[in-house]
Short mmCIF file of C-alpha atoms in Angstrom, two decimals:
data_model
loop_
_atom_site.label_atom_id
_atom_site.label_comp_id
_atom_site.label_asym_id
_atom_site.label_seq_id
_atom_site.Cartn_x
_atom_site.Cartn_y
_atom_site.Cartn_z
CA UNK B 1 0.00 0.00 0.00
CA UNK B 2 1.24 3.51 -0.80
CA UNK B 3 -0.37 4.84 2.36
CA UNK B 4 -2.82 7.74 2.53
CA UNK B 5 -3.44 8.23 6.23
CA UNK B 6 -0.55 10.62 6.83
CA UNK B 7 1.15 13.37 4.91
CA UNK B 8 4.40 11.36 5.11
CA UNK B 9 3.30 7.67 5.15
CA UNK B 10 5.46 5.05 6.86
CA UNK B 11 5.46 1.41 5.79
CA UNK B 12 7.70 -1.65 6.19
CA UNK B 13 10.32 -2.04 3.50
CA UNK B 14 9.94 -5.83 3.20
CA UNK B 15 7.35 -8.58 3.53
CA UNK B 16 5.46 -9.55 6.68
CA UNK B 17 6.52 -12.55 8.76
CA UNK B 18 4.76 -15.87 8.21
CA UNK B 19 3.21 -17.94 11.02
CA UNK B 20 5.93 -19.68 13.03
CA UNK B 21 8.70 -17.48 11.61
CA UNK B 22 8.96 -15.53 14.85
CA UNK B 23 9.85 -11.90 15.12
CA UNK B 24 11.52 -10.31 12.08
CA UNK B 25 13.06 -6.88 11.60
CA UNK B 26 12.23 -4.73 8.54
CA UNK B 27 13.46 -1.27 7.55
CA UNK B 28 10.87 1.52 7.66
CA UNK B 29 10.30 3.54 4.47
CA UNK B 30 9.32 7.18 4.88
CA UNK B 31 7.57 8.42 1.73
CA UNK B 32 7.62 12.20 1.23
CA UNK B 33 7.96 15.02 -1.33
CA UNK B 34 6.12 12.89 -3.79
CA UNK B 35 4.47 14.18 -6.95
CA UNK B 36 2.10 12.05 -8.98
CA UNK B 37 4.08 9.06 -10.22
CA UNK B 38 7.29 10.24 -8.58
CA UNK B 39 7.80 8.55 -5.15
CA UNK B 40 10.77 9.41 -2.97
CA UNK B 41 11.68 7.18 -0.01
CA UNK B 42 14.08 7.73 2.87
CA UNK B 43 14.53 6.33 6.38
CA UNK B 44 16.43 3.04 5.92
CA UNK B 45 18.11 3.56 9.33
CA UNK B 46 14.80 3.00 11.12
CA UNK B 47 13.55 -0.54 11.62
CA UNK B 48 10.30 -2.12 12.77
CA UNK B 49 9.90 -5.55 14.41
CA UNK B 50 6.98 -7.64 13.11
CA UNK B 51 5.45 -10.80 14.58
CA UNK B 52 2.71 -12.93 12.97
CA UNK B 53 0.36 -14.11 15.71
CA UNK B 54 -1.80 -16.27 13.46
CA UNK B 55 -4.82 -14.01 13.10
CA UNK B 56 -3.14 -10.67 13.49
CA UNK B 57 0.25 -8.91 13.42
CA UNK B 58 2.16 -7.14 16.16
CA UNK B 59 4.58 -4.24 15.45
CA UNK B 60 7.36 -2.79 17.59
CA UNK B 61 7.69 0.76 16.24
CA UNK B 62 10.65 3.03 17.06
CA UNK B 63 10.08 6.54 18.29
CA UNK B 64 10.60 9.13 15.52
CA UNK B 65 12.26 12.49 15.89
CA UNK B 66 9.76 15.33 16.62
CA UNK B 67 10.68 16.99 13.31
CA UNK B 68 8.71 14.23 11.54
CA UNK B 69 5.39 15.43 12.94
CA UNK B 70 3.60 14.71 9.61
CA UNK B 71 4.73 11.06 9.57
CA UNK B 72 2.47 8.18 10.56
CA UNK B 73 2.20 4.43 10.13
CA UNK B 74 -0.42 3.42 7.56
CA UNK B 75 -2.69 0.39 7.52
CA UNK B 76 -3.80 -1.49 4.42
CA UNK B 77 -7.40 -0.80 3.49
CA UNK B 78 -9.83 -1.50 0.66
CA UNK B 79 -9.48 1.56 -1.65
CA UNK B 80 -13.24 1.59 -2.25
CA UNK B 81 -13.92 1.91 1.49
CA UNK B 82 -13.28 5.68 1.45
CA UNK B 83 -16.31 6.13 -0.83
CA UNK B 84 -18.68 4.95 1.90
CA UNK B 85 -20.75 7.53 3.74
CA UNK B 86 -19.17 8.45 7.03
CA UNK B 87 -15.61 8.08 5.71
CA UNK B 88 -15.57 11.58 4.18
CA UNK B 89 -16.84 15.10 4.88
CA UNK B 90 -19.32 16.82 2.54
CA UNK B 91 -18.69 20.52 1.88
CA UNK B 92 -21.21 22.68 0.03
CA UNK B 93 -19.32 25.92 0.68
CA UNK B 94 -20.16 28.23 -2.26
CA UNK B 95 -17.10 30.34 -1.47
CA UNK B 96 -15.10 27.52 -3.11
CA UNK B 97 -16.75 28.07 -6.49
CA UNK B 98 -14.57 29.42 -9.30
CA UNK B 99 -17.37 31.89 -10.05
CA UNK B 100 -17.31 33.30 -6.49
CA UNK B 101 -15.36 36.57 -6.73
CA UNK B 102 -16.16 38.36 -3.45
CA UNK B 103 -13.05 37.91 -1.29
CA UNK B 104 -13.79 36.72 2.26
CA UNK B 105 -11.60 36.59 5.34
CA UNK B 106 -12.10 32.84 5.84
CA UNK B 107 -10.26 30.15 3.91
CA UNK B 108 -8.84 26.64 4.42
CA UNK B 109 -6.01 27.36 6.86
CA UNK B 110 -8.05 25.64 9.61
CA UNK B 111 -9.06 22.63 7.48
CA UNK B 112 -8.54 19.27 9.20
CA UNK B 113 -6.67 16.52 7.36
CA UNK B 114 -9.24 14.17 5.84
CA UNK B 115 -11.33 13.14 2.84
CA UNK B 116 -13.69 15.75 1.35
CA UNK B 117 -16.50 15.67 -1.21
CA UNK B 118 -17.37 18.96 -2.98
CA UNK B 119 -21.08 19.53 -3.68
CA UNK B 120 -21.59 23.29 -4.21
CA UNK B 121 -20.80 23.29 -7.97
CA UNK B 122 -19.73 20.61 -10.43
CA UNK B 123 -18.36 18.39 -7.68
CA UNK B 124 -14.71 18.40 -8.71
CA UNK B 125 -11.65 20.61 -8.47
CA UNK B 126 -10.62 22.55 -11.61
CA UNK B 127 -7.55 21.41 -13.54
CA UNK B 128 -7.09 24.63 -15.51
CA UNK B 129 -5.06 27.49 -14.09
CA UNK B 130 -5.75 31.14 -14.94
CA UNK B 131 -5.59 34.55 -13.28
CA UNK B 132 -8.46 36.44 -11.72
CA UNK B 133 -10.28 36.60 -8.41
CA UNK B 134 -12.07 33.32 -7.82
CA UNK B 135 -13.02 30.96 -4.99
CA UNK B 136 -13.47 34.06 -2.77
CA UNK B 137 -9.75 34.31 -2.08
CA UNK B 138 -6.44 35.71 -3.31
CA UNK B 139 -4.72 32.36 -3.94
CA UNK B 140 -6.96 29.70 -5.46
CA UNK B 141 -6.13 25.99 -5.53
CA UNK B 142 -6.34 23.87 -8.70
CA UNK B 143 -5.21 20.29 -9.36
CA UNK B 144 -1.88 20.05 -11.13
CA UNK B 145 -2.60 16.73 -12.88
CA UNK B 146 -5.78 15.24 -14.41
CA UNK B 147 -8.30 13.34 -12.28
CA UNK B 148 -7.94 9.54 -12.14
CA UNK B 149 -10.00 7.52 -14.60
CA UNK B 150 -9.87 4.23 -12.69
CA UNK B 151 -10.74 3.17 -9.15
CA UNK B 152 -7.22 3.50 -7.73
CA UNK B 153 -6.41 6.25 -5.24
CA UNK B 154 -4.10 8.71 -7.00
CA UNK B 155 -1.50 11.04 -5.54
CA UNK B 156 -1.72 14.57 -6.96
CA UNK B 157 -0.74 18.13 -6.11
CA UNK B 158 -2.81 21.25 -5.58
CA UNK B 159 -1.19 24.39 -6.99
CA UNK B 160 -2.29 27.76 -5.65
CA UNK B 161 -2.38 30.50 -8.29
CA UNK B 162 -2.05 34.21 -7.59
CA UNK B 163 -5.04 36.42 -8.40
CA UNK B 164 -2.91 38.96 -10.27
CA UNK B 165 -0.54 36.75 -12.22
CA UNK B 166 -0.47 33.25 -13.66
CA UNK B 167 2.16 31.89 -11.28
CA UNK B 168 2.21 29.16 -8.64
CA UNK B 169 2.79 30.62 -5.16
CA UNK B 170 2.37 27.42 -3.09
CA UNK B 171 1.69 23.68 -3.40
CA UNK B 172 -0.01 21.04 -1.26
CA UNK B 173 0.03 17.27 -1.69
CA UNK B 174 -3.42 15.73 -2.16
CA UNK B 175 -4.97 12.31 -2.79
CA UNK B 176 -7.82 11.87 -5.27
CA UNK B 177 -10.29 8.99 -5.42
CA UNK B 178 -12.87 8.38 -8.16
CA UNK B 179 -16.05 6.98 -6.62
CA UNK B 180 -19.34 6.06 -8.25
CA UNK B 181 -20.46 9.41 -9.68
CA UNK B 182 -18.23 11.73 -7.66
CA UNK B 183 -14.65 12.45 -6.58
CA UNK B 184 -13.10 12.56 -3.12
CA UNK B 185 -10.04 14.60 -2.12
CA UNK B 186 -7.77 14.04 0.87
CA UNK B 187 -6.72 17.57 1.84
CA UNK B 188 -4.88 19.32 4.65
CA UNK B 189 -4.79 22.91 5.87
CA UNK B 190 -3.58 25.69 3.53
CA UNK B 191 -0.61 28.00 4.31
CA UNK B 192 -2.83 30.83 5.64
CA UNK B 193 -6.26 32.50 5.45
CA UNK B 194 -5.68 33.77 1.88
CA UNK B 195 -5.60 30.26 0.36
CA UNK B 196 -8.59 28.06 -0.56
CA UNK B 197 -9.23 24.82 -2.45
CA UNK B 198 -11.53 25.52 -5.41
CA UNK B 199 -14.51 23.76 -6.95
CA UNK B 200 -15.33 23.99 -10.68
CA UNK B 201 -18.40 26.00 -11.67
CA UNK B 202 -20.92 25.62 -14.46
CA UNK B 203 -20.01 28.56 -16.70
CA UNK B 204 -23.13 28.34 -18.89
CA UNK B 205 -25.41 29.05 -15.93
CA UNK B 206 -23.25 31.69 -14.23
CA UNK B 207 -22.15 33.91 -17.12
CA UNK B 208 -23.16 37.57 -17.31
CA UNK B 209 -23.48 39.37 -20.65
CA UNK B 210 -21.08 42.11 -21.80
CA UNK B 211 -23.31 44.59 -23.68
CA UNK B 212 -20.85 47.42 -24.43
CA UNK B 213 -21.31 48.41 -28.09
CA UNK B 214 -17.58 49.09 -28.50
CA UNK B 215 -16.64 45.44 -27.84
CA UNK B 216 -16.31 44.50 -31.51
CA UNK B 217 -13.18 43.78 -33.56
CA UNK B 218 -14.12 45.81 -36.65
CA UNK B 219 -14.76 49.28 -35.23
CA UNK B 220 -12.06 51.81 -34.61
CA UNK B 221 -13.34 53.41 -31.45
CA UNK B 222 -10.28 54.05 -29.28
CA UNK B 223 -12.31 55.36 -26.38
CA UNK B 224 -9.58 54.78 -23.84
CA UNK B 225 -11.83 52.39 -21.93
CA UNK B 226 -9.91 50.06 -19.66
CA UNK B 227 -11.15 46.73 -18.30
CA UNK B 228 -10.05 47.76 -14.81
CA UNK B 229 -12.86 50.34 -14.89
CA UNK B 230 -15.50 48.80 -17.17
CA UNK B 231 -15.29 45.01 -16.91
CA UNK B 232 -16.73 44.59 -13.43
CA UNK B 233 -15.99 41.55 -11.27
CA UNK B 234 -13.87 38.68 -12.54
CA UNK B 235 -15.92 35.69 -13.65
CA UNK B 236 -17.83 33.97 -16.45
CA UNK B 237 -19.03 36.28 -19.26
CA UNK B 238 -20.54 36.10 -22.74
CA UNK B 239 -20.81 38.73 -25.52
CA UNK B 240 -23.89 40.37 -27.03
CA UNK B 241 -22.10 42.11 -29.94
CA UNK B 242 -21.04 40.79 -33.37
CA UNK B 243 -20.70 37.01 -33.58
CA UNK B 244 -20.88 36.82 -29.77
CA UNK B 245 -17.54 35.05 -29.42
CA UNK B 246 -13.85 35.95 -29.19
CA UNK B 247 -11.91 36.20 -32.47
CA UNK B 248 -9.90 33.15 -33.58
CA UNK B 249 -7.42 35.24 -35.58
CA UNK B 250 -5.52 38.41 -34.65
CA UNK B 251 -7.90 41.40 -34.70
CA UNK B 252 -6.59 44.67 -36.12
CA UNK B 253 -4.71 46.86 -33.72
CA UNK B 254 -6.55 49.76 -32.07
CA UNK B 255 -10.12 48.61 -32.60
CA UNK B 256 -12.81 47.81 -30.05
CA UNK B 257 -11.97 50.64 -27.68
CA UNK B 258 -8.35 49.70 -26.87
CA UNK B 259 -4.98 49.47 -28.57
CA UNK B 260 -4.56 45.75 -27.85
CA UNK B 261 -7.46 43.31 -28.27
CA UNK B 262 -7.36 39.61 -27.45
CA UNK B 263 -7.98 36.48 -29.52
CA UNK B 264 -7.67 32.70 -29.04
CA UNK B 265 -6.68 30.01 -31.53
CA UNK B 266 -9.84 27.89 -31.31
CA UNK B 267 -13.05 27.21 -29.40
CA UNK B 268 -13.95 23.85 -27.81
CA UNK B 269 -16.82 21.55 -28.75
CA UNK B 270 -19.77 21.22 -26.40
CA UNK B 271 -18.58 17.77 -25.33
CA UNK B 272 -15.19 19.07 -24.16
CA UNK B 273 -16.67 21.16 -21.36
CA UNK B 274 -14.62 24.01 -19.88
CA UNK B 275 -11.09 24.12 -21.31
CA UNK B 276 -8.06 26.34 -20.95
CA UNK B 277 -6.96 28.64 -23.79
CA UNK B 278 -4.15 31.16 -24.23
CA UNK B 279 -5.33 34.65 -25.17
CA UNK B 280 -2.87 36.68 -27.22
CA UNK B 281 -2.83 40.36 -28.10
CA UNK B 282 -1.49 41.41 -31.56
CA UNK B 283 1.25 44.01 -31.32
CA UNK B 284 2.14 42.89 -27.80
CA UNK B 285 3.98 39.96 -26.20
CA UNK B 286 1.38 39.74 -23.42
CA UNK B 287 -0.50 36.44 -22.99
CA UNK B 288 -3.38 35.58 -20.65
CA UNK B 289 -4.65 32.15 -19.58
CA UNK B 290 -8.46 32.02 -19.72
CA UNK B 291 -11.17 29.36 -19.56
CA UNK B 292 -13.71 28.75 -22.37
CA UNK B 293 -16.88 26.66 -22.49
CA UNK B 294 -19.20 25.83 -25.39
CA UNK B 295 -22.80 25.97 -24.13
CA UNK B 296 -24.38 24.96 -27.45
CA UNK B 297 -26.13 28.28 -28.03
CA UNK B 298 -23.27 30.48 -26.86
CA UNK B 299 -19.66 30.56 -25.68
CA UNK B 300 -18.74 31.69 -22.18
CA UNK B 301 -15.35 32.84 -20.94
CA UNK B 302 -13.80 33.20 -17.51
CA UNK B 303 -12.07 36.59 -17.74
CA UNK B 304 -10.52 39.02 -15.29
CA UNK B 305 -10.66 42.78 -14.86
CA UNK B 306 -7.04 42.88 -13.68
CA UNK B 307 -5.70 42.98 -17.24
CA UNK B 308 -3.40 45.93 -17.99
CA UNK B 309 -4.64 49.29 -19.20
CA UNK B 310 -5.19 49.60 -22.97
CA UNK B 311 -5.99 45.85 -23.28
CA UNK B 312 -9.59 44.82 -24.02
CA UNK B 313 -11.84 41.84 -24.74
CA UNK B 314 -13.76 42.20 -28.01
CA UNK B 315 -16.21 40.06 -29.96
CA UNK B 316 -15.64 38.75 -33.47
CA UNK B 317 -17.72 40.11 -36.39
CA UNK B 318 -18.79 39.14 -39.91
CA UNK B 319 -16.02 41.10 -41.58
CA UNK B 320 -17.48 40.39 -45.06
CA UNK B 321 -20.35 42.75 -44.25
CA UNK B 322 -19.69 46.07 -46.00
CA UNK B 323 -20.30 48.03 -42.81
CA UNK B 324 -17.26 46.40 -41.22
CA UNK B 325 -14.54 47.13 -43.80
CA UNK B 326 -13.10 50.11 -45.66
CA UNK B 327 -12.74 50.05 -49.45
CA UNK B 328 -9.31 51.10 -50.83
CA UNK B 329 -9.08 52.31 -54.45
CA UNK B 330 -5.74 54.17 -54.40
CA UNK B 331 -3.79 52.76 -57.39
CA UNK B 332 -0.43 53.67 -55.88
CA UNK B 333 -0.63 50.30 -54.12
CA UNK B 334 -0.62 48.39 -57.42
CA UNK B 335 2.23 46.01 -58.14
CA UNK B 336 3.62 47.98 -61.11
CA UNK B 337 2.85 51.47 -59.87
CA UNK B 338 5.62 54.06 -60.14
CA UNK B 339 3.23 56.83 -61.19
CA UNK B 340 3.77 59.18 -58.24
CA UNK B 341 7.49 59.63 -58.30
CA UNK B 342 10.73 57.88 -58.95
CA UNK B 343 9.75 54.71 -57.11
CA UNK B 344 10.54 55.86 -53.57
CA UNK B 345 7.75 58.36 -52.97
CA UNK B 346 6.66 58.46 -49.36
CA UNK B 347 2.98 58.86 -48.60
CA UNK B 348 0.66 58.27 -45.67
CA UNK B 349 -1.30 55.22 -46.66
CA UNK B 350 -1.13 52.00 -44.69
CA UNK B 351 0.59 53.31 -41.58
CA UNK B 352 -2.44 55.54 -40.94
CA UNK B 353 -4.98 52.72 -41.21
CA UNK B 354 -6.24 50.12 -38.81
CA UNK B 355 -9.32 47.92 -39.16
CA UNK B 356 -10.59 45.67 -41.96
CA UNK B 357 -9.97 46.71 -45.57
CA UNK B 358 -10.95 45.57 -49.05
CA UNK B 359 -8.97 46.45 -52.17
CA UNK B 360 -10.98 47.37 -55.31
CA UNK B 361 -7.94 47.71 -57.51
CA UNK B 362 -5.90 45.21 -59.52
CA UNK B 363 -6.74 41.62 -58.63
CA UNK B 364 -8.28 42.71 -55.36
CA UNK B 365 -5.73 40.85 -53.24
CA UNK B 366 -2.23 41.36 -51.87
CA UNK B 367 0.73 39.81 -53.63
CA UNK B 368 1.74 36.29 -52.56
CA UNK B 369 5.34 36.75 -53.68
CA UNK B 370 7.83 39.56 -53.14
CA UNK B 371 7.88 42.39 -55.71
CA UNK B 372 10.64 42.09 -58.27
CA UNK B 373 12.19 45.54 -57.86
CA UNK B 374 12.69 48.26 -55.28
CA UNK B 375 10.18 51.07 -55.56
CA UNK B 376 7.31 48.98 -56.89
CA UNK B 377 3.91 49.75 -55.29
CA UNK B 378 5.19 53.33 -54.92
CA UNK B 379 6.87 52.66 -51.62
CA UNK B 380 10.22 51.82 -50.08
CA UNK B 381 9.21 48.83 -47.95
CA UNK B 382 6.77 46.67 -49.89
CA UNK B 383 4.27 44.47 -48.02
CA UNK B 384 3.32 41.03 -49.36
CA UNK B 385 1.65 37.91 -47.93
CA UNK B 386 4.05 35.05 -47.23
CA UNK B 387 1.56 32.24 -47.87
CA UNK B 388 -1.58 31.39 -49.79
CA UNK B 389 -4.91 33.16 -49.41
CA UNK B 390 -7.66 31.12 -47.69
CA UNK B 391 -10.68 29.45 -49.26
CA UNK B 392 -14.18 30.64 -48.25
CA UNK B 393 -14.57 27.63 -45.92
CA UNK B 394 -11.44 28.44 -43.90
CA UNK B 395 -12.88 31.57 -42.29
CA UNK B 396 -10.50 34.17 -40.90
CA UNK B 397 -6.87 33.01 -41.03
CA UNK B 398 -3.65 34.64 -39.94
CA UNK B 399 -0.69 34.94 -42.26
CA UNK B 400 2.82 36.34 -42.09
CA UNK B 401 3.19 39.76 -43.69
CA UNK B 402 6.67 40.38 -45.07
CA UNK B 403 8.20 43.73 -45.95
CA UNK B 404 10.67 43.72 -48.85
CA UNK B 405 13.48 46.25 -48.68
CA UNK B 406 16.84 46.64 -50.45
CA UNK B 407 16.50 43.28 -52.23
CA UNK B 408 15.70 41.43 -48.98
CA UNK B 409 12.37 39.68 -49.46
CA UNK B 410 11.50 39.61 -45.75
CA UNK B 411 13.44 42.52 -44.27
CA UNK B 412 10.90 42.71 -41.43
CA UNK B 413 7.72 40.82 -40.51
CA UNK B 414 4.26 41.36 -39.10
CA UNK B 415 0.88 39.62 -38.92
CA UNK B 416 -2.21 40.02 -41.07
CA UNK B 417 -5.67 38.42 -40.87
CA UNK B 418 -7.40 37.44 -44.13
CA UNK B 419 -10.98 36.38 -44.90
CA UNK B 420 -12.18 35.02 -48.27
CA UNK B 421 -15.67 36.48 -48.72
CA UNK B 422 -16.50 34.46 -51.83
CA UNK B 423 -15.87 37.12 -54.49
CA UNK B 424 -13.29 39.23 -52.68
CA UNK B 425 -10.84 39.29 -49.76
CA UNK B 426 -10.77 41.48 -46.68
CA UNK B 427 -7.67 42.10 -44.60
CA UNK B 428 -7.30 42.90 -40.92
CA UNK B 429 -4.09 44.76 -40.23
CA UNK B 430 -3.03 43.21 -36.94
CA UNK B 431 0.38 44.91 -36.98
CA UNK B 432 0.23 48.33 -38.70
CA UNK B 433 3.42 49.60 -40.39
CA UNK B 434 5.49 51.87 -38.15
CA UNK B 435 5.80 54.80 -40.57
CA UNK B 436 5.05 56.11 -44.08
CA UNK B 437 7.94 54.22 -45.72
CA UNK B 438 5.79 51.07 -45.66
CA UNK B 439 3.01 50.21 -48.12
CA UNK B 440 1.03 47.10 -49.10
CA UNK B 441 1.41 45.69 -52.62
CA UNK B 442 -1.75 44.67 -54.49
CA UNK B 443 -1.41 42.09 -57.28
CA UNK B 444 -2.11 43.69 -60.64
CA UNK B 445 -4.19 42.39 -63.53
CA UNK B 446 -2.55 42.20 -66.92
CA UNK B 447 -4.84 43.23 -69.77
CA UNK B 448 -3.63 42.28 -73.25
CA UNK B 449 -3.88 45.82 -74.52
CA UNK B 450 -1.90 47.24 -71.61
CA UNK B 451 0.56 44.50 -70.77
CA UNK B 452 3.50 46.47 -72.07
CA UNK B 453 2.35 49.78 -70.62
CA UNK B 454 1.62 48.39 -67.15
CA UNK B 455 4.97 46.62 -66.98
CA UNK B 456 7.09 49.66 -67.77
CA UNK B 457 9.83 50.13 -65.20
CA UNK B 458 11.34 53.62 -64.90
CA UNK B 459 15.08 53.95 -65.44
CA UNK B 460 16.49 55.52 -62.32
#
């Protein structure tokens, strides 16, 4: 037996004596500092005497040093016995719920070592770790490893996450047992009154709706609204604007009320339940761990107000709708354009724009290969898409945007979002050019009557 009745279980290091063998001496193993699947044993200098009396065993146990106050001898037991009523404590404390955001002065620092069943929410501890006030405390406890799928008692660890940052500030060993329809946890007291073990919450039933009309990834609002002032309490939320879900590709910079707006790579299916996702912000290296759940008719997200100023949560939109993009007809962006100077004319075009755009010039799409010469597209640093354009079924995709300069095809890089709208493309400029030396290059049609004229290259 691994032993579960003490924080540091003690057990004999060999086999028990048989009847008539007399008294035998075995080393004692002290098991401690153990993570799931990683036992560590010490204590070979201690020994226990064992005698088999026919129907029972007798043990002569040495006295341990007082520093081992968490050590105790364990007795073999039927693992399923802990699932019986009376062997565990039921807790329906709603302060443990992930959705509970009002910080209280009570926590689990007075919890007695024992088996506990959680009944206030979904009945199990969360496995995902993310920032934000939850479980009515500053440091909330989540399981480090997945729950067991069989009937064996599993050793695990509880990691306590800080409210303000996604970092582990403390750990506690824990045992987890899968019973018939519920889980049990063997827990001990937390470091102090600011720590609590958490229970997962049903996000679909606890989400509030964000109704702000600026929470949309296609409007350039730049209101200076900050989540610290407008978001409200941390917790489960859903969107009422646009497509009512977070974008799955980088939104343009400086839309939706803030400079930096978040997106995730994908949403879960309904069967997956609540899952962890990484939220990224184009134009910034900041990342945020959030939780997402598919409710069938909506998506809900566990988000926090403690995000930095000038960072916002926005909803995705149907960017193929004409009200959500700007039409560009300036022919200086065309592949063979040198019409406004000697090929290095500076002008304020793409560095002044953010949002979704559609080109109604040339082939209506950006080039998929670098321009052949410096100065083409009437700019010094020429922007082209390093990759293929998407099909209509692919939705919004992100691609690398390269800037050609001085015969270097990818002198610098950025990100661009692209959507195939069936008969045209729209582009979301996730990383706007830094100054007016940069310009996007639109692929140019070649009409038979103008092939020679459109391909003229000025002699510099």
